[in-house]
Amino acid sequence: MVIPVHDVNPVRRTPWVTYALIVANVVVFLATPGISGSLTGSSTLAQLCHGQAFTEHWALVPRELIHHRMPSLVPTGAVGVGVHGPGCVLGPPAYAKSPVLSVLTAMFLHGSWLHLLGNMLFLFIFGNNVEDRMGHLRFTLFYIVCGYAAGYGFSLLDADSGQPLIGASGAIAGVLGAYLVLYPRARVWVLVPFLIFLPLRLPAWIVLGFWFVLQAFYSAGEGVSGAGTVAYTAHVVGFVVGLLIALPLRPGTPPPPEPRGLLFGRRARTGW
C-alpha cells in the first residue's frame, strides 16, 4: 500500500470544515476512556472495561441499526471477578441508545492512534480540495451522507453482527471517491515501501484507483485471513457514493496546476 504525503493541488480558500473534522476526531480520541493506556501500551483492565462500555454506547452495531435489536446486557465499565477470573461486568444498559444517531457518533471514534492517524492523513491531503470545490456547507453534508451510506451499506451486508463498528474511514472513502472524479490528474507525492520508502509523484487516479481496488479485493475476502477488523465493505460503499455525488461537479472543475520537476509517466519540465 502506498502512503500519500502531499498533493500538488492548491486550494483557493481555507478548508475550515476539513480542519474542524480533524480537530474533532483528535479531541474525541483523546477523550475516549482507555486511550491514554493504549498510547503507552499499558492499559489496565479497568481502562479496558471502561473503553468497552464507551464504545458499546456510541458505536454503530449492525443488528441494532437494521433490526433494532438492542442488547439486554452490555459492558457497564466496572470490573468484576467471575469463575474464569477478573473481567468486565455486564449489565442492563443504563442509557437509551439511538441506532440511527450511532452512525454519526461512530464516525468520530477510533480504536487506536494508528487508526486515527491513517484516517486523518487521508482527510488532510484530499479533503481540502473537495471542500474547496463543494463549499463548506455542501462538503459538511457530503461527508455525513458518505459516512451514513458506508455505515448502512456495511450493516445491510452483515445485519446480524453484534460487532461495534467505529471510525471515519467510510466518510473519508467518500472524499477519496470525489477527489478521483474531480482531480484525477492531480499529482500526489507518495511513499512506496520497497526495502526502503521510495518517494514518487503519481497521478491521483493511480493512487486512489489502486486504493479502491485493494479495498474491493479485501472486502470480497481475498488477501486477508478471516474477516479481520477492518470494514472494507464500508470503504467500498463510501467511495462509490462519494464518486457518484461528485460526478455532476466534474464539469467546470478547474484542473490542478501542472507540477514541475520529476514526474512519473510523462516528460518532466525542467527545474523543480
Coordinates of N, CA and C in Angstrom, one line a residue, residues 124-251:
F124 N -6.8 15.0 5.5 CA -6.0 16.2 5.4 C -5.5 16.4 4.0
I125 N -5.1 15.4 3.3 CA -4.5 15.5 2.0 C -5.6 15.8 0.9
F126 N -6.7 15.0 1.0 CA -7.7 15.0 -0.1 C -8.9 15.8 0.3
G127 N -9.2 16.0 1.6 CA -10.4 16.7 1.9 C -10.4 18.2 1.6
N128 N -9.3 18.9 1.6 CA -9.3 20.3 1.4 C -9.7 20.7 0.0
N129 N -9.3 19.9 -1.0 CA -9.7 20.2 -2.4 C -11.1 19.9 -2.7
V130 N -11.6 18.8 -2.1 CA -13.0 18.5 -2.3 C -13.9 19.6 -1.6
E131 N -13.5 20.0 -0.4 CA -14.2 21.1 0.3 C -14.1 22.4 -0.5
D132 N -13.0 22.7 -1.1 CA -12.8 23.9 -1.9 C -13.7 23.9 -3.1
R133 N -13.9 22.7 -3.7 CA -14.8 22.6 -4.9 C -16.3 22.7 -4.5
M134 N -16.7 22.1 -3.4 CA -18.1 22.0 -3.0 C -18.5 23.2 -2.2
G135 N -17.6 23.8 -1.4 CA -18.0 24.8 -0.4 C -18.2 24.2 0.9
H136 N -18.1 25.0 2.0 CA -18.1 24.5 3.3 C -19.4 23.7 3.7
L137 N -20.5 24.2 3.5 CA -21.8 23.6 3.9 C -22.0 22.3 3.1
R138 N -21.9 22.4 1.8 CA -22.1 21.2 1.0 C -21.1 20.1 1.3
F139 N -19.9 20.5 1.6 CA -18.9 19.5 2.0 C -19.3 18.8 3.3
T140 N -19.8 19.6 4.2 CA -20.2 19.0 5.5 C -21.3 18.0 5.3
L141 N -22.3 18.4 4.5 CA -23.4 17.4 4.2 C -22.9 16.2 3.5
F142 N -22.0 16.4 2.5 CA -21.5 15.4 1.7 C -20.7 14.4 2.6
Y143 N -19.9 14.8 3.5 CA -19.2 14.0 4.4 C -20.1 13.1 5.3
I144 N -21.1 13.7 5.8 CA -22.1 13.0 6.6 C -22.8 12.0 5.8
V145 N -23.3 12.3 4.6 CA -24.0 11.4 3.8 C -23.2 10.2 3.4
C146 N -21.9 10.4 3.1 CA -21.0 9.3 2.7 C -20.8 8.4 4.0
G147 N -20.7 9.0 5.1 CA -20.5 8.2 6.4 C -21.7 7.4 6.6
Y148 N -22.9 7.9 6.5 CA -24.1 7.2 6.7 C -24.3 6.1 5.6
A149 N -24.0 6.4 4.4 CA -24.1 5.4 3.3 C -23.1 4.2 3.6
A150 N -21.9 4.5 4.1 CA -21.0 3.5 4.4 C -21.4 2.6 5.5
G151 N -22.0 3.3 6.6 CA -22.4 2.6 7.8 C -23.6 1.7 7.5
Y152 N -24.6 2.2 6.7 CA -25.8 1.4 6.4 C -25.4 0.3 5.4
G153 N -24.5 0.6 4.4 CA -24.1 -0.4 3.4 C -23.4 -1.6 4.1
F154 N -22.5 -1.3 5.0 CA -21.8 -2.3 5.8 C -22.8 -3.2 6.6
S155 N -23.7 -2.5 7.3 CA -24.7 -3.1 8.2 C -25.7 -4.0 7.4
L156 N -26.1 -3.6 6.2 CA -27.1 -4.4 5.4 C -26.4 -5.7 5.0
L157 N -25.2 -5.7 4.7 CA -24.5 -6.9 4.3 C -24.1 -7.8 5.4
D158 N -24.2 -7.3 6.7 CA -23.8 -8.1 7.8 C -24.8 -7.8 9.0
A159 N -26.1 -7.9 8.7 CA -27.2 -7.3 9.5 C -27.3 -8.0 10.9
D160 N -26.8 -9.2 11.0 CA -26.9 -9.9 12.3 C -25.7 -9.8 13.2
S161 N -24.7 -8.9 12.7 CA -23.5 -8.8 13.5 C -23.7 -7.9 14.7
G162 N -23.1 -8.3 15.9 CA -23.2 -7.5 17.1 C -21.8 -6.8 17.3
Q163 N -20.9 -6.9 16.3 CA -19.6 -6.3 16.5 C -19.7 -4.8 16.3
P164 N -19.2 -3.9 17.2 CA -19.3 -2.5 17.0 C -18.4 -2.0 15.9
L165 N -18.9 -1.1 15.1 CA -18.2 -0.5 14.0 C -17.9 1.0 14.3
I166 N -16.6 1.3 14.3 CA -16.2 2.7 14.6 C -15.2 3.2 13.5
G167 N -15.0 4.5 13.4 CA -14.0 5.1 12.5 C -14.6 6.0 11.4
A168 N -13.8 6.9 11.0 CA -14.3 7.9 10.0 C -14.0 7.4 8.6
S169 N -13.5 6.2 8.4 CA -12.9 5.8 7.1 C -14.0 5.7 6.0
G170 N -15.3 5.4 6.4 CA -16.3 5.3 5.4 C -16.6 6.7 4.8
A171 N -16.7 7.7 5.7 CA -16.9 9.1 5.2 C -15.7 9.5 4.4
I172 N -14.5 9.2 4.9 CA -13.3 9.6 4.2 C -13.1 8.9 2.8
A173 N -13.6 7.7 2.8 CA -13.6 7.0 1.5 C -14.4 7.7 0.5
G174 N -15.5 8.3 0.9 CA -16.4 9.2 0.0 C -15.6 10.4 -0.5
V175 N -14.8 10.9 0.4 CA -13.9 12.1 0.0 C -12.9 11.6 -1.1
L176 N -12.4 10.4 -0.9 CA -11.4 9.9 -1.9 C -12.1 9.7 -3.3
G177 N -13.3 9.2 -3.2 CA -14.1 8.9 -4.5 C -14.3 10.2 -5.2
A178 N -14.7 11.3 -4.4 CA -15.0 12.6 -5.0 C -13.7 13.2 -5.6
Y179 N -12.6 13.1 -4.9 CA -11.3 13.6 -5.4 C -10.9 12.9 -6.7
L180 N -11.2 11.6 -6.8 CA -10.8 10.9 -8.0 C -11.6 11.4 -9.2
V181 N -12.9 11.7 -9.0 CA -13.7 12.3 -10.1 C -13.3 13.7 -10.4
L182 N -13.0 14.5 -9.4 CA -12.8 15.9 -9.6 C -11.4 16.2 -10.1
Y183 N -10.4 15.5 -9.6 CA -9.0 15.8 -9.8 C -8.2 14.5 -10.2
P184 N -8.6 13.8 -11.2 CA -7.9 12.5 -11.5 C -6.5 12.7 -11.9
R185 N -6.1 13.9 -12.4 CA -4.8 14.1 -12.9 C -3.9 14.9 -11.9
A186 N -4.4 15.2 -10.8 CA -3.6 15.9 -9.8 C -2.5 14.9 -9.4
R187 N -1.3 15.5 -9.1 CA -0.2 14.7 -8.7 C -0.1 14.6 -7.2
V188 N 0.2 13.4 -6.8 CA 0.2 13.1 -5.3 C 1.6 12.5 -5.0
W189 N 2.3 13.1 -4.0 CA 3.5 12.5 -3.5 C 3.2 11.4 -2.6
V190 N 3.8 10.2 -2.9 CA 3.5 9.0 -2.1 C 4.9 8.4 -1.7
L191 N 4.8 7.6 -0.6 CA 5.9 6.8 -0.2 C 5.6 5.3 -0.5
V192 N 6.4 4.7 -1.3 CA 6.2 3.3 -1.7 C 7.2 2.4 -1.0
P193 N 6.6 1.5 -0.1 CA 7.6 0.6 0.6 C 8.2 -0.4 -0.3
F194 N 9.5 -0.3 -0.5 CA 10.2 -1.3 -1.3 C 11.6 -1.3 -0.8
L195 N 11.8 -2.2 0.2 CA 13.1 -2.2 1.0 C 13.2 -0.9 1.9
I196 N 13.1 0.2 1.2 CA 13.0 1.5 1.9 C 11.8 2.2 1.3
F197 N 11.4 3.3 1.9 CA 10.3 4.1 1.4 C 10.7 5.0 0.3
L198 N 10.3 4.7 -0.9 CA 10.7 5.4 -2.1 C 9.6 6.5 -2.4
P199 N 10.1 7.8 -2.5 CA 9.1 8.9 -2.8 C 8.9 8.9 -4.3
L200 N 7.6 9.0 -4.7 CA 7.2 9.1 -6.1 C 6.1 10.1 -6.2
R201 N 5.9 10.7 -7.3 CA 4.8 11.6 -7.6 C 4.0 11.0 -8.6
L202 N 2.8 10.6 -8.3 CA 1.9 9.8 -9.2 C 0.6 10.5 -9.4
P203 N -0.1 10.3 -10.5 CA -1.4 10.8 -10.7 C -2.4 10.3 -9.7
A204 N -3.3 11.1 -9.3 CA -4.3 10.7 -8.3 C -5.1 9.5 -8.7
W205 N -5.4 9.4 -10.0 CA -6.2 8.2 -10.5 C -5.4 6.9 -10.2
I206 N -4.1 6.9 -10.2 CA -3.4 5.7 -9.9 C -3.4 5.4 -8.4
V207 N -3.1 6.5 -7.6 CA -3.1 6.3 -6.1 C -4.4 5.9 -5.6
L208 N -5.5 6.6 -5.9 CA -6.8 6.3 -5.4 C -7.5 5.1 -6.1
G209 N -7.2 5.0 -7.3 CA -7.7 3.8 -8.0 C -7.1 2.5 -7.4
F210 N -5.8 2.5 -7.1 CA -5.2 1.4 -6.5 C -5.7 1.1 -5.1
W211 N -6.0 2.2 -4.4 CA -6.5 2.1 -3.0 C -7.9 1.4 -3.1
F212 N -8.8 1.9 -4.1 CA -10.1 1.3 -4.2 C -10.1 -0.2 -4.6
V213 N -9.2 -0.5 -5.5 CA -9.1 -1.9 -5.9 C -8.7 -2.8 -4.8
L214 N -7.8 -2.3 -3.9 CA -7.4 -3.1 -2.7 C -8.6 -3.3 -1.8
Q215 N -9.3 -2.2 -1.6 CA -10.5 -2.3 -0.6 C -11.5 -3.3 -1.2
A216 N -11.8 -3.2 -2.5 CA -12.7 -4.1 -3.1 C -12.2 -5.6 -3.0
F217 N -11.0 -5.8 -3.2 CA -10.3 -7.1 -3.2 C -10.5 -7.7 -1.8
Y218 N -10.2 -6.8 -0.8 CA -10.2 -7.3 0.6 C -11.7 -7.5 1.1
S219 N -12.6 -6.7 0.6 CA -14.0 -6.8 1.0 C -14.6 -8.1 0.5
A220 N -14.0 -8.6 -0.6 CA -14.5 -9.9 -1.1 C -13.9 -11.1 -0.4
G221 N -13.0 -10.8 0.6 CA -12.4 -11.8 1.4 C -11.1 -12.3 0.8
E222 N -10.6 -11.6 -0.2 CA -9.4 -12.1 -0.8 C -8.2 -11.3 -0.2
G223 N -7.1 -12.1 0.0 CA -5.9 -11.4 0.5 C -5.9 -11.2 2.0
V224 N -6.9 -11.6 2.7 CA -6.9 -11.4 4.2 C -7.3 -12.7 4.8
S225 N -6.9 -13.0 6.0 CA -7.2 -14.2 6.7 C -8.4 -13.9 7.6
G226 N -9.6 -14.5 7.3 CA -10.8 -14.2 8.1 C -11.3 -12.8 7.8
A227 N -12.3 -12.4 8.6 CA -13.0 -11.1 8.3 C -12.1 -10.0 8.7
G228 N -11.1 -10.2 9.7 CA -10.3 -9.1 10.1 C -11.0 -8.1 10.9
T229 N -10.4 -7.0 11.2 CA -11.1 -5.9 12.0 C -11.3 -4.7 11.2
V230 N -11.1 -4.7 9.9 CA -11.2 -3.5 9.0 C -12.5 -3.7 8.2
A231 N -13.4 -2.7 8.2 CA -14.6 -2.7 7.5 C -14.4 -2.3 6.0
Y232 N -13.8 -3.2 5.2 CA -13.5 -2.9 3.9 C -14.8 -2.6 3.1
T233 N -15.9 -3.3 3.4 CA -17.1 -3.0 2.6 C -17.6 -1.6 2.8
A234 N -17.4 -1.1 4.0 CA -17.8 0.3 4.3 C -17.0 1.2 3.4
H235 N -15.7 0.9 3.3 CA -14.8 1.8 2.4 C -15.3 1.8 1.0
V236 N -15.7 0.6 0.5 CA -16.1 0.5 -0.9 C -17.4 1.3 -1.1
V237 N -18.3 1.1 -0.2 CA -19.6 1.8 -0.3 C -19.4 3.3 -0.2
G238 N -18.7 3.8 0.7 CA -18.4 5.2 0.9 C -17.8 5.8 -0.4
F239 N -16.8 5.1 -0.9 CA -16.0 5.5 -2.1 C -17.0 5.7 -3.3
V240 N -17.8 4.7 -3.5 CA -18.7 4.7 -4.7 C -19.7 5.8 -4.5
V241 N -20.3 6.0 -3.3 CA -21.3 7.0 -3.1 C -20.6 8.4 -3.3
G242 N -19.4 8.6 -2.7 CA -18.7 9.9 -2.9 C -18.5 10.2 -4.4
L243 N -18.1 9.2 -5.1 CA -17.8 9.3 -6.6 C -19.0 9.7 -7.3
L244 N -20.2 9.1 -7.0 CA -21.4 9.4 -7.7 C -21.9 10.8 -7.4
I245 N -21.8 11.2 -6.1 CA -22.3 12.5 -5.7 C -21.5 13.6 -6.4
A246 N -20.2 13.3 -6.6 CA -19.3 14.4 -7.2 C -19.3 14.4 -8.7
L247 N -19.9 13.4 -9.3 CA -19.9 13.4 -10.8 C -20.5 14.7 -11.4
P248 N -21.7 15.2 -10.9 CA -22.2 16.4 -11.5 C -21.3 17.6 -11.4
L249 N -20.4 17.6 -10.4 CA -19.5 18.7 -10.2 C -18.3 18.7 -11.1
R250 N -18.1 17.6 -11.8 CA -16.9 17.5 -12.6 C -16.8 18.5 -13.7
P251 N -17.8 18.8 -14.5 CA -17.7 19.8 -15.5 C -17.5 21.2 -14.8

